[in-house]
PDB file of C-alpha atoms in Angstrom:
ATOM      1  CA  GLN A   1      75.619 146.248 120.869  1.00 32.00           C
ATOM      2  CA  SER A   2      74.681 149.836 120.094  1.00 33.00           C
ATOM      3  CA  ILE A   3      75.509 153.157 121.647  1.00 36.00           C
ATOM      4  CA  SER A   4      72.840 155.820 121.597  1.00 35.00           C
ATOM      5  CA  ARG A   5      71.797 158.896 123.517  1.00 40.00           C
ATOM      6  CA  LYS A   6      68.468 160.428 124.377  1.00 45.00           C
ATOM      7  CA  LEU A   7      68.502 164.099 123.519  1.00 49.00           C
ATOM      8  CA  ASP A   8      66.188 166.879 124.663  1.00 58.00           C
ATOM      9  CA  HIS A   9      65.276 168.577 121.352  1.00 60.00           C
ATOM     10  CA  SER A  10      63.129 171.312 122.914  1.00 71.00           C
ATOM     11  CA  ASN A  11      65.826 174.005 122.931  1.00 77.00           C
ATOM     12  CA  LEU A  12      67.505 173.161 119.622  1.00 75.00           C
ATOM     13  CA  THR A  13      67.129 174.631 116.147  1.00 82.00           C
ATOM     14  CA  PRO A  14      66.259 172.261 113.292  1.00 79.00           C
ATOM     15  CA  GLU A  15      69.904 172.399 112.149  1.00 83.00           C
ATOM     16  CA  GLU A  16      71.143 171.478 115.618  1.00 80.00           C
ATOM     17  CA  ILE A  17      68.645 168.618 115.818  1.00 71.00           C
ATOM     18  CA  GLU A  18      69.833 167.281 112.462  1.00 73.00           C
ATOM     19  CA  LYS A  19      73.474 167.500 113.609  1.00 76.00           C
ATOM     20  CA  GLU A  20      72.712 165.721 116.902  1.00 70.00           C
ATOM     21  CA  ASN A  21      70.654 163.000 115.197  1.00 64.00           C
ATOM     22  CA  ALA A  22      73.546 162.330 112.832  1.00 68.00           C
ATOM     23  CA  LYS A  23      75.693 161.447 115.858  1.00 67.00           C
ATOM     24  CA  LYS A  24      73.349 158.745 117.152  1.00 61.00           C
ATOM     25  CA  PRO A  25      73.793 155.650 114.981  1.00 62.00           C
ATOM     26  CA  ILE A  26      77.060 154.216 116.273  1.00 64.00           C
ATOM     27  CA  TYR A  27      77.359 150.418 116.375  1.00 63.00           C
ATOM     28  CA  TYR A  28      80.081 148.090 117.537  1.00 68.00           C
ATOM     29  CA  VAL A  29      79.965 144.960 115.384  1.00 72.00           C
ATOM     30  CA  GLY A  30      83.005 143.080 116.640  1.00 76.00           C
ATOM     31  CA  ALA A  31      85.661 141.410 114.517  1.00 84.00           C
ATOM     32  CA  LYS A  32      84.733 140.886 110.848  1.00 85.00           C
ATOM     33  CA  PHE A  33      86.707 139.299 108.039  1.00 89.00           C
ATOM     34  CA  GLY A  34      86.678 138.957 104.275  1.00 88.00           C
ATOM     35  CA  GLN A  35      83.655 140.258 102.408  1.00 88.00           C
ATOM     36  CA  ASP A  36      81.791 141.040 105.664  1.00 87.00           C
ATOM     37  CA  LYS A  37      84.616 143.380 106.662  1.00 87.00           C
ATOM     38  CA  ALA A  38      84.783 144.989 103.186  1.00 87.00           C
ATOM     39  CA  ASP A  39      81.000 145.538 103.153  1.00 87.00           C
ATOM     40  CA  ILE A  40      80.984 147.154 106.591  1.00 86.00           C
ATOM     41  CA  MET A  41      83.877 149.439 105.724  1.00 89.00           C
ATOM     42  CA  ALA A  42      82.298 150.466 102.401  1.00 89.00           C
ATOM     43  CA  ASN A  43      79.023 151.327 104.133  1.00 86.00           C
ATOM     44  CA  ALA A  44      80.485 153.251 107.063  1.00 88.00           C
ATOM     45  CA  ASP A  45      80.286 157.039 107.015  1.00 90.00           C
ATOM     46  CA  LEU A  46      83.355 157.448 109.220  1.00 92.00           C
ATOM     47  CA  ILE A  47      85.964 154.895 110.324  1.00 93.00           C
ATOM     48  CA  PHE A  48      88.167 155.731 113.318  1.00 92.00           C
ATOM     49  CA  VAL A  49      91.698 154.422 113.793  1.00 93.00           C
ATOM     50  CA  PRO A  50      92.718 156.227 117.014  1.00 93.00           C
ATOM     51  CA  SER A  51      95.879 154.218 117.668  1.00 92.00           C
ATOM     52  CA  LYS A  52      98.446 155.419 120.176  1.00 92.00           C
ATOM     53  CA  GLU A  53     101.133 153.206 118.615  1.00 90.00           C
ATOM     54  CA  GLU A  54     100.926 151.918 115.066  1.00 86.00           C
ATOM     55  CA  PRO A  55     103.825 150.370 113.128  1.00 86.00           C
ATOM     56  CA  PHE A  56     101.980 150.643 109.809  1.00 85.00           C
ATOM     57  CA  GLY A  57      98.191 150.939 109.875  1.00 85.00           C
ATOM     58  CA  LEU A  58      96.703 148.322 107.593  1.00 88.00           C
ATOM     59  CA  VAL A  59      93.169 148.907 108.961  1.00 89.00           C
ATOM     60  CA  ALA A  60      93.393 152.594 108.064  1.00 92.00           C
ATOM     61  CA  LEU A  61      94.673 151.733 104.598  1.00 92.00           C
ATOM     62  CA  GLU A  62      91.825 149.248 104.096  1.00 92.00           C
ATOM     63  CA  ALA A  63      89.377 151.940 105.175  1.00 93.00           C
ATOM     64  CA  MET A  64      90.927 154.336 102.651  1.00 94.00           C
ATOM     65  CA  ALA A  65      90.425 151.738  99.933  1.00 92.00           C
ATOM     66  CA  ALA A  66      86.766 151.407 100.998  1.00 91.00           C
ATOM     67  CA  ALA A  67      86.308 155.100 100.112  1.00 91.00           C
ATOM     68  CA  GLN A  68      86.197 154.076  96.456  1.00 89.00           C
ATOM     69  CA  TYR A  69      82.509 153.295  96.926  1.00 87.00           C
ATOM     70  CA  GLY A  70      81.816 156.954  97.680  1.00 87.00           C
ATOM     71  CA  LYS A  71      80.774 156.872 101.322  1.00 90.00           C
ATOM     72  CA  THR A  72      83.630 156.181 103.723  1.00 93.00           C
ATOM     73  CA  ILE A  73      85.821 158.840 105.344  1.00 96.00           C
ATOM     74  CA  VAL A  74      88.810 157.754 107.456  1.00 96.00           C
ATOM     75  CA  ALA A  75      89.932 159.378 110.695  1.00 97.00           C
ATOM     76  CA  THR A  76      93.285 158.411 112.206  1.00 96.00           C
ATOM     77  CA  SER A  77      95.537 159.577 115.015  1.00 96.00           C
ATOM     78  CA  ARG A  78      98.364 159.950 112.459  1.00 94.00           C
ATOM     79  CA  VAL A  79     100.944 158.518 114.837  1.00 94.00           C
ATOM     80  CA  GLN A  80     104.035 156.555 113.820  1.00 93.00           C
ATOM     81  CA  GLY A  81     103.254 154.364 110.793  1.00 90.00           C
ATOM     82  CA  LEU A  82      99.905 156.068 110.206  1.00 93.00           C
ATOM     83  CA  SER A  83     101.770 159.326 109.606  1.00 92.00           C
ATOM     84  CA  GLU A  84     103.504 157.676 106.648  1.00 91.00           C
ATOM     85  CA  PHE A  85     100.320 157.924 104.587  1.00 93.00           C
ATOM     86  CA  ALA A  86      97.453 159.580 106.512  1.00 96.00           C
ATOM     87  CA  ASN A  87      97.405 163.354 106.124  1.00 97.00           C
ATOM     88  CA  THR A  88      95.097 166.357 105.731  1.00 97.00           C
ATOM     89  CA  THR A  89      94.410 165.518 102.072  1.00 97.00           C
ATOM     90  CA  ASN A  90      93.075 161.989 102.642  1.00 97.00           C
ATOM     91  CA  SER A  91      91.787 161.697 106.201  1.00 97.00           C
ATOM     92  CA  LEU A  92      90.642 163.482 109.322  1.00 98.00           C
ATOM     93  CA  ASN A  93      92.788 163.627 112.448  1.00 97.00           C
ATOM     94  CA  CYS A  94      90.955 161.965 115.339  1.00 96.00           C
ATOM     95  CA  GLY A  95      93.770 161.972 117.885  1.00 95.00           C
ATOM     96  CA  THR A  96      93.523 159.446 120.681  1.00 94.00           C
ATOM     97  CA  SER A  97      91.467 161.140 123.411  1.00 92.00           C
ATOM     98  CA  ILE A  98      87.708 161.343 123.804  1.00 89.00           C
ATOM     99  CA  ASP A  99      87.818 165.120 123.346  1.00 91.00           C
ATOM    100  CA  GLU A 100      89.832 164.797 120.115  1.00 94.00           C
ATOM    101  CA  ILE A 101      87.494 162.124 118.780  1.00 92.00           C
ATOM    102  CA  ASN A 102      84.428 164.270 119.619  1.00 90.00           C
ATOM    103  CA  LYS A 103      86.045 167.205 117.818  1.00 93.00           C
ATOM    104  CA  CYS A 104      86.690 164.947 114.833  1.00 95.00           C
ATOM    105  CA  VAL A 105      83.005 163.938 114.709  1.00 92.00           C
ATOM    106  CA  ASP A 106      82.044 167.629 114.736  1.00 92.00           C
ATOM    107  CA  THR A 107      84.526 168.283 111.935  1.00 95.00           C
ATOM    108  CA  PHE A 108      83.099 165.384 109.933  1.00 95.00           C
ATOM    109  CA  LEU A 109      79.562 166.663 110.408  1.00 93.00           C
ATOM    110  CA  SER A 110      80.571 170.113 109.164  1.00 94.00           C
ATOM    111  CA  LEU A 111      82.224 168.878 105.951  1.00 95.00           C
ATOM    112  CA  THR A 112      80.616 169.765 102.650  1.00 95.00           C
ATOM    113  CA  ASN A 113      80.045 167.072 100.039  1.00 94.00           C
ATOM    114  CA  GLU A 114      82.898 168.595  98.046  1.00 96.00           C
ATOM    115  CA  GLN A 115      85.268 168.290 101.010  1.00 97.00           C
ATOM    116  CA  LYS A 116      84.173 164.691 101.633  1.00 96.00           C
ATOM    117  CA  ASN A 117      84.737 163.788  97.998  1.00 96.00           C
ATOM    118  CA  TYR A 118      88.186 165.404  98.102  1.00 97.00           C
ATOM    119  CA  LEU A 119      89.158 163.268 101.115  1.00 97.00           C
ATOM    120  CA  ARG A 120      87.723 160.110  99.533  1.00 96.00           C
ATOM    121  CA  THR A 121      89.471 160.667  96.183  1.00 96.00           C
ATOM    122  CA  ASN A 122      92.832 161.211  97.853  1.00 97.00           C
ATOM    123  CA  ALA A 123      92.311 158.285 100.236  1.00 96.00           C
ATOM    124  CA  VAL A 124      91.660 155.902  97.343  1.00 94.00           C
ATOM    125  CA  GLU A 125      94.664 157.270  95.463  1.00 95.00           C
ATOM    126  CA  LYS A 126      96.901 156.645  98.486  1.00 94.00           C
ATOM    127  CA  ALA A 127      95.475 153.150  99.015  1.00 92.00           C
ATOM    128  CA  ASN A 128      96.204 152.337  95.364  1.00 90.00           C
ATOM    129  CA  GLN A 129      99.799 153.489  95.817  1.00 90.00           C
ATOM    130  CA  LEU A 130     100.287 151.142  98.772  1.00 87.00           C
ATOM    131  CA  THR A 131      98.894 147.836  97.436  1.00 84.00           C
ATOM    132  CA  TRP A 132     101.057 144.743  97.865  1.00 84.00           C
ATOM    133  CA  ILE A 133     101.799 144.660  94.136  1.00 89.00           C
ATOM    134  CA  GLN A 134     102.644 148.376  93.910  1.00 84.00           C
ATOM    135  CA  THR A 135     104.841 148.194  97.012  1.00 82.00           C
ATOM    136  CA  SER A 136     106.735 145.171  95.651  1.00 88.00           C
ATOM    137  CA  LEU A 137     107.279 147.016  92.337  1.00 89.00           C
ATOM    138  CA  ASN A 138     108.588 150.041  94.244  1.00 85.00           C
ATOM    139  CA  ILE A 139     110.987 147.832  96.221  1.00 88.00           C
ATOM    140  CA  GLN A 140     112.140 146.147  93.032  1.00 92.00           C
ATOM    141  CA  THR A 141     112.830 149.559  91.458  1.00 91.00           C
ATOM    142  CA  ILE A 142     114.946 150.518  94.483  1.00 91.00           C
ATOM    143  CA  TRP A 143     116.849 147.197  94.348  1.00 92.00           C
ATOM    144  CA  ASN A 144     117.522 147.742  90.650  1.00 93.00           C
ATOM    145  CA  THR A 145     119.221 151.063  91.381  1.00 92.00           C
ATOM    146  CA  ILE A 146     121.609 149.593  93.977  1.00 90.00           C
TER     147      ILE A 146
END
């Protein structure tokens, strides 16, 4: 299933046309798992996690890890558990409303390559800090100090 719009280009500048065309290719692909999921995340320009309630945010963390392939940017609502690791250095804030999500898309479209790379680099760094192995080592370090 795809979502697309028909746009009247007659009154737009070439820059506005390019910006509007960039908004068009949005696809819902349903639930994916394993390598299919990893491939989709690694090839997405922007992944939204607009949760209203989120105890941790594994999907957002997986999306941050996908940034290692140099394409993916993550946008989260930064609520509850998402706020534990999603911030201005590694993701965009997409809020939870349609207006906030639209604003986030506009922000994404205005980012320079340098800004995108900054977000990706920090997203991957955060994802590497929160792997199962790294988390268990951190817990073990805490237990050893008790």
